[in-house]
Every structure is written in C-alpha cells, then in structure tokens.
C-alpha cells in the first residue's frame, strides 16, 4: 500500500484560507469515512485535529475544517495565524485493521 | 491520560530493539494502541496495532516477519520489538492511542517518541 498523496508544501498570509488535499484510492479514502488530520510542530508529537473526515477534535479551533469527495480528502484552515505554521498529515483507514498516512504537507504562514 | 515511552536507543545493524509505551489515566484494555514511526525529515508511517485487552495484533505488510507487538496488562505497558535492523530503521518510534473504546477512527493521545538510531 502506498502512502496517501499530499502536496509537499502550501503557504498563505495571515487571515487567508488554505486547503491541503489528501488523495488516496477507492480502497482507503474512497471506501471509509475514517480520514483524520494531524498537526505536527517541529520536535513535537502529532496532534489530532480532525477525525471521521470532518469532526473537530476537542479544543481545536473552528478555523479548521475537513471534507471528502471521492478518493480525495481536504483540510481547510481559515483565518490563518502564525501558530498554524506546522506540518500536516492526513491518515485513512485502509481496511483489515490497516492505516495509511499521507506524506505530509509543510504549511508556511507568510 | 498519557503514554510514556522508553528512552533513546542506539543499535547495530542486524540487531533488535524493543520500545515500551506505558499507559496511564484510562482503562488500558479498552483502547487499541498503534505504533507509528518517523524517519529524520520524513513523514509518518503506520506500523501496526495491538488490542491490549485480547492481545491481538495487525502489522503493516512492510514490517511483517520482523515486528512483534506485545502487552503487559499488569503494568499497562505495550511493547514494540523490531528485528533485523538496518540504517533505514533509524527513526522516532511513537505509540498512539485509538480514539474510541474498542474501535478506531483516529489517534488521540501520543507518546513522546523514542529515537532509535541504527549504526553500521
């Protein structure tokens, strides 16, 4: 199983909105509403932001939202803030108790 | 709720490493534990899952044959052992808890990570 496909980097100015895509296949993203998103700051453990495609984890700002269409899931961050600068990873259930991560996207806040 | 992992390891190629992950603050046997690794400058890679209650495991195909996950319910600790190490196994290894009891939809609590360095 190959990793899910994410853009290597995205950027935006404070206050703007950005979207990070996560493309899988009909065997993972397309088959299950079990896509999650994680934020990772340098040297830190990943933090769960979104689960089950679009549900925000406890304490996560409503500036973060998730969606899915077909084999592609997306994370949107609105009202960009400097603290949002981090790496973001998507993850999907792939069946038979297996999970797949995306390659990660580095978000730069200009 | 927290997961506390064992300390950094340095191993020779061909050796094995065993990393521990001690859970506290919740019912240990009610939540699955996953292992995820991250090579330097690289992304996250899912390695496998263990059900601490029944002990059942599923491993990513890439690691089958050289990975073993076990648990000790008396100490609420999960272990991940990886054998036949090569330099490509140099990474931070992390345990992560499944978000829902006896189910899985995401990983909500993470250990602090254990750096494993494999030297030639």
Tab-separated table of C-alpha atoms in Angstrom:
chain	number	residue	atom	x	y	z
A	1	UNK	CA	0.000	0.000	0.000
A	2	UNK	CA	1.357	3.409	-0.989
A	3	UNK	CA	1.172	6.489	1.176
A	4	UNK	CA	-1.639	8.925	0.567
A	5	UNK	CA	-0.646	11.845	-1.670
A	6	UNK	CA	-0.371	15.328	-0.207
A	7	UNK	CA	1.272	18.456	-1.618
A	8	UNK	CA	4.732	18.903	-0.181
A	9	UNK	CA	4.074	22.487	0.792
A	10	UNK	CA	1.423	25.181	0.892
A	11	UNK	CA	1.591	28.758	2.046
A	12	UNK	CA	-0.683	31.632	2.871
A	13	UNK	CA	-0.719	35.024	4.500
A	14	UNK	CA	-2.244	35.703	7.908
A	15	UNK	CA	-6.010	35.892	7.662
A	16	UNK	CA	-6.182	33.947	4.413
A	17	UNK	CA	-7.556	30.446	3.911
A	18	UNK	CA	-5.637	27.456	2.608
A	19	UNK	CA	-6.636	23.923	1.667
A	20	UNK	CA	-4.489	20.813	1.854
A	21	UNK	CA	-5.528	17.854	-0.266
A	22	UNK	CA	-5.029	14.186	0.518
A	23	UNK	CA	-5.543	11.762	-2.346
A	24	UNK	CA	-5.907	8.044	-1.863
A	25	UNK	CA	-7.722	5.278	-3.679
A	26	UNK	CA	-11.069	3.543	-3.667
A	27	UNK	CA	-9.545	1.078	-1.185
A	28	UNK	CA	-8.849	3.635	1.516
A	29	UNK	CA	-10.056	7.257	1.408
A	30	UNK	CA	-12.813	6.430	-1.039
A	31	UNK	CA	-14.162	3.491	0.946
A	32	UNK	CA	-14.225	4.768	4.517
A	33	UNK	CA	-15.213	7.949	6.318
A	34	UNK	CA	-12.238	7.396	8.602
A	35	UNK	CA	-9.932	10.176	7.489
A	36	UNK	CA	-8.113	12.131	10.167
A	37	UNK	CA	-5.715	15.059	10.118
A	38	UNK	CA	-2.755	15.741	12.394
A	39	UNK	CA	-0.751	18.873	13.064
A	40	UNK	CA	2.911	18.480	13.967
A	41	UNK	CA	5.190	21.266	15.096
A	42	UNK	CA	8.959	20.667	14.888
A	43	UNK	CA	10.183	18.267	17.525
A	44	UNK	CA	6.688	17.678	18.851
A	45	UNK	CA	4.252	14.780	18.780
A	46	UNK	CA	1.432	14.922	16.239
A	47	UNK	CA	-1.841	16.461	17.437
A	48	UNK	CA	-5.214	15.185	16.288
A	49	UNK	CA	-7.130	17.992	14.598
A	50	UNK	CA	-9.902	16.314	12.560
A	51	UNK	CA	-11.367	12.800	12.707
A	52	UNK	CA	-14.026	10.968	10.711
A	53	UNK	CA	-13.433	13.332	7.782
A	54	UNK	CA	-14.932	16.463	9.288
A	55	UNK	CA	-15.254	16.262	13.071
A	56	UNK	CA	-13.025	18.565	15.097
A	57	UNK	CA	-11.119	17.099	17.981
A	58	UNK	CA	-11.761	18.580	21.395
A	59	UNK	CA	-10.279	22.052	21.772
A	60	UNK	CA	-9.462	22.508	18.105
A	61	UNK	CA	-10.367	25.878	16.646
A	62	UNK	CA	-13.347	26.039	14.291
A	63	UNK	CA	-10.960	27.616	11.774
A	64	UNK	CA	-10.034	24.024	10.935
A	65	UNK	CA	-12.446	22.012	8.816
A	66	UNK	CA	-12.347	18.779	6.866
A	67	UNK	CA	-14.187	17.321	3.912
A	68	UNK	CA	-14.045	14.498	1.407
A	69	UNK	CA	-15.054	13.909	-2.167
A	70	UNK	CA	-14.435	10.549	-3.744
A	71	UNK	CA	-10.860	9.462	-3.149
A	72	UNK	CA	-9.682	12.891	-2.005
A	73	UNK	CA	-9.969	14.409	1.454
A	74	UNK	CA	-9.201	18.018	2.269
A	75	UNK	CA	-8.243	20.095	5.258
A	76	UNK	CA	-9.107	23.776	5.177
A	77	UNK	CA	-7.675	26.326	7.559
A	78	UNK	CA	-9.359	29.703	7.533
A	79	UNK	CA	-8.124	32.913	9.103
A	80	UNK	CA	-4.512	31.722	9.017
A	81	UNK	CA	-2.457	32.521	12.081
A	82	UNK	CA	1.263	32.343	12.636
A	83	UNK	CA	0.789	29.461	15.077
A	84	UNK	CA	-0.749	27.352	12.300
A	85	UNK	CA	2.670	27.027	10.676
A	86	UNK	CA	3.447	23.319	11.002
A	87	UNK	CA	3.447	20.021	9.144
A	88	UNK	CA	0.055	18.453	8.471
A	89	UNK	CA	-0.607	14.779	7.860
A	90	UNK	CA	-3.722	13.020	6.695
A	91	UNK	CA	-4.470	9.444	7.657
A	92	UNK	CA	-7.038	6.971	6.377
A	93	UNK	CA	-8.272	3.557	7.334
A	94	UNK	CA	-7.343	1.104	4.584
A	95	UNK	CA	-9.247	-1.980	5.645
A	96	UNK	CA	-8.277	-5.125	7.569
A	97	UNK	CA	-7.090	-3.054	10.553
A	98	UNK	CA	-4.543	-1.216	8.394
A	99	UNK	CA	-3.991	2.534	8.305
A	100	UNK	CA	-2.176	4.810	5.846
A	101	UNK	CA	-0.624	8.233	6.340
A	102	UNK	CA	-0.044	10.887	3.763
A	103	UNK	CA	3.439	12.115	3.033
A	104	UNK	CA	2.833	15.344	4.914
A	105	UNK	CA	2.429	18.996	3.933
A	106	UNK	CA	4.521	21.842	5.260
A	107	UNK	CA	2.372	24.905	5.857
A	108	UNK	CA	4.176	28.224	5.798
A	109	UNK	CA	2.442	31.347	7.059
A	110	UNK	CA	3.997	34.218	5.132
B	1	UNK	CA	-4.339	10.362	30.033
B	2	UNK	CA	-0.805	9.832	28.862
B	3	UNK	CA	1.549	7.448	27.120
B	4	UNK	CA	5.151	7.441	28.312
B	5	UNK	CA	7.783	5.709	26.205
B	6	UNK	CA	11.195	4.314	26.981
B	7	UNK	CA	14.379	6.191	26.224
B	8	UNK	CA	16.524	6.539	23.130
B	9	UNK	CA	18.332	3.514	21.759
B	10	UNK	CA	21.437	3.010	19.629
B	11	UNK	CA	21.705	-0.344	17.893
B	12	UNK	CA	23.999	-2.058	15.423
B	13	UNK	CA	22.755	-3.263	12.057
B	14	UNK	CA	21.193	-6.676	12.379
B	15	UNK	CA	20.224	-6.195	15.997
B	16	UNK	CA	16.744	-5.862	17.510
B	17	UNK	CA	15.183	-3.062	19.512
B	18	UNK	CA	12.297	-3.182	21.966
B	19	UNK	CA	10.446	0.033	22.794
B	20	UNK	CA	7.930	0.307	25.609
B	21	UNK	CA	4.865	2.505	25.980
B	22	UNK	CA	3.285	2.825	29.430
B	23	UNK	CA	-0.297	3.993	29.589
B	24	UNK	CA	-1.959	5.822	32.471
B	25	UNK	CA	-5.125	7.726	33.220
B	26	UNK	CA	-7.568	5.452	31.418
B	27	UNK	CA	-8.682	1.841	31.109
B	28	UNK	CA	-5.666	0.225	29.454
B	29	UNK	CA	-7.515	-2.740	27.994
B	30	UNK	CA	-10.286	-0.669	26.412
B	31	UNK	CA	-8.308	1.245	23.794
B	32	UNK	CA	-6.157	-0.021	20.946
B	33	UNK	CA	-2.556	1.138	20.669
B	34	UNK	CA	-0.860	1.892	17.363
B	35	UNK	CA	2.808	2.289	16.560
B	36	UNK	CA	3.956	4.957	14.113
B	37	UNK	CA	7.473	5.866	13.065
B	38	UNK	CA	9.040	8.933	11.523
B	39	UNK	CA	12.463	8.859	9.899
B	40	UNK	CA	14.513	12.069	10.122
B	41	UNK	CA	12.954	14.715	7.906
B	42	UNK	CA	10.336	12.271	6.658
B	43	UNK	CA	6.634	11.663	7.147
B	44	UNK	CA	4.647	9.456	9.476
B	45	UNK	CA	4.481	5.732	8.779
B	46	UNK	CA	1.926	3.416	10.388
B	47	UNK	CA	3.497	0.193	11.632
B	48	UNK	CA	0.773	-1.769	13.348
B	49	UNK	CA	-1.850	-2.070	16.056
B	50	UNK	CA	-2.365	-4.077	19.206
B	51	UNK	CA	-5.512	-4.696	21.194
B	52	UNK	CA	-4.239	-4.504	24.779
B	53	UNK	CA	-7.234	-6.445	26.027
B	54	UNK	CA	-7.144	-9.564	23.890
B	55	UNK	CA	-3.559	-9.131	22.689
B	56	UNK	CA	-4.470	-9.410	19.014
B	57	UNK	CA	-2.218	-7.605	16.540
B	58	UNK	CA	-2.152	-6.437	12.939
B	59	UNK	CA	1.088	-5.373	11.319
B	60	UNK	CA	1.719	-3.316	8.211
B	61	UNK	CA	2.783	-5.614	5.420
B	62	UNK	CA	6.125	-3.831	5.177
B	63	UNK	CA	7.122	-4.968	8.667
B	64	UNK	CA	5.593	-8.430	8.802
B	65	UNK	CA	8.122	-11.028	9.821
B	66	UNK	CA	10.304	-8.688	11.831
B	67	UNK	CA	7.910	-6.799	14.119
B	68	UNK	CA	6.246	-8.022	17.286
B	69	UNK	CA	3.847	-6.100	19.497
B	70	UNK	CA	3.029	-7.378	22.963
B	71	UNK	CA	1.455	-6.067	26.110
B	72	UNK	CA	1.678	-6.489	29.871
B	73	UNK	CA	-1.686	-5.766	31.433
B	74	UNK	CA	-0.232	-5.834	34.955
B	75	UNK	CA	1.806	-2.714	34.191
B	76	UNK	CA	-0.401	-1.189	31.465
B	77	UNK	CA	2.512	-1.317	29.075
B	78	UNK	CA	2.716	-2.095	25.386
B	79	UNK	CA	5.938	-3.176	23.685
B	80	UNK	CA	7.098	-2.977	20.077
B	81	UNK	CA	10.069	-5.061	19.013
B	82	UNK	CA	11.676	-4.653	15.594
B	83	UNK	CA	14.374	-7.056	14.461
B	84	UNK	CA	16.991	-7.226	11.702
B	85	UNK	CA	17.571	-3.511	11.949
B	86	UNK	CA	19.192	-1.537	9.131
B	87	UNK	CA	20.090	2.126	8.800
B	88	UNK	CA	16.712	2.662	7.166
B	89	UNK	CA	15.094	1.897	10.526
B	90	UNK	CA	16.657	4.972	12.119
B	91	UNK	CA	13.595	6.935	13.189
B	92	UNK	CA	11.466	8.205	16.038
B	93	UNK	CA	9.047	5.492	17.094
B	94	UNK	CA	5.798	6.579	18.726
B	95	UNK	CA	2.836	4.840	20.268
B	96	UNK	CA	-0.603	6.366	19.843
B	97	UNK	CA	-3.979	5.503	21.313
B	98	UNK	CA	-7.053	4.792	19.267
B	99	UNK	CA	-9.650	7.463	19.966
B	100	UNK	CA	-12.663	5.278	20.772
B	101	UNK	CA	-13.107	2.338	23.095
B	102	UNK	CA	-12.660	-0.987	21.326
B	103	UNK	CA	-12.745	0.755	17.973
B	104	UNK	CA	-10.681	3.075	15.872
B	105	UNK	CA	-11.232	6.241	13.932
B	106	UNK	CA	-8.147	8.283	14.789
B	107	UNK	CA	-5.230	8.536	17.200
B	108	UNK	CA	-5.909	10.967	20.011
B	109	UNK	CA	-3.083	10.519	22.523
B	110	UNK	CA	0.555	10.134	21.529
B	111	UNK	CA	3.656	9.112	23.373
B	112	UNK	CA	6.646	11.434	23.384
B	113	UNK	CA	8.507	9.310	20.854
B	114	UNK	CA	11.621	7.157	21.147
B	115	UNK	CA	14.600	7.826	18.925
B	116	UNK	CA	16.176	4.647	17.575
B	117	UNK	CA	19.484	5.058	15.808
B	118	UNK	CA	20.926	2.161	13.826
B	119	UNK	CA	24.646	2.296	13.110
B	120	UNK	CA	26.505	0.194	10.524
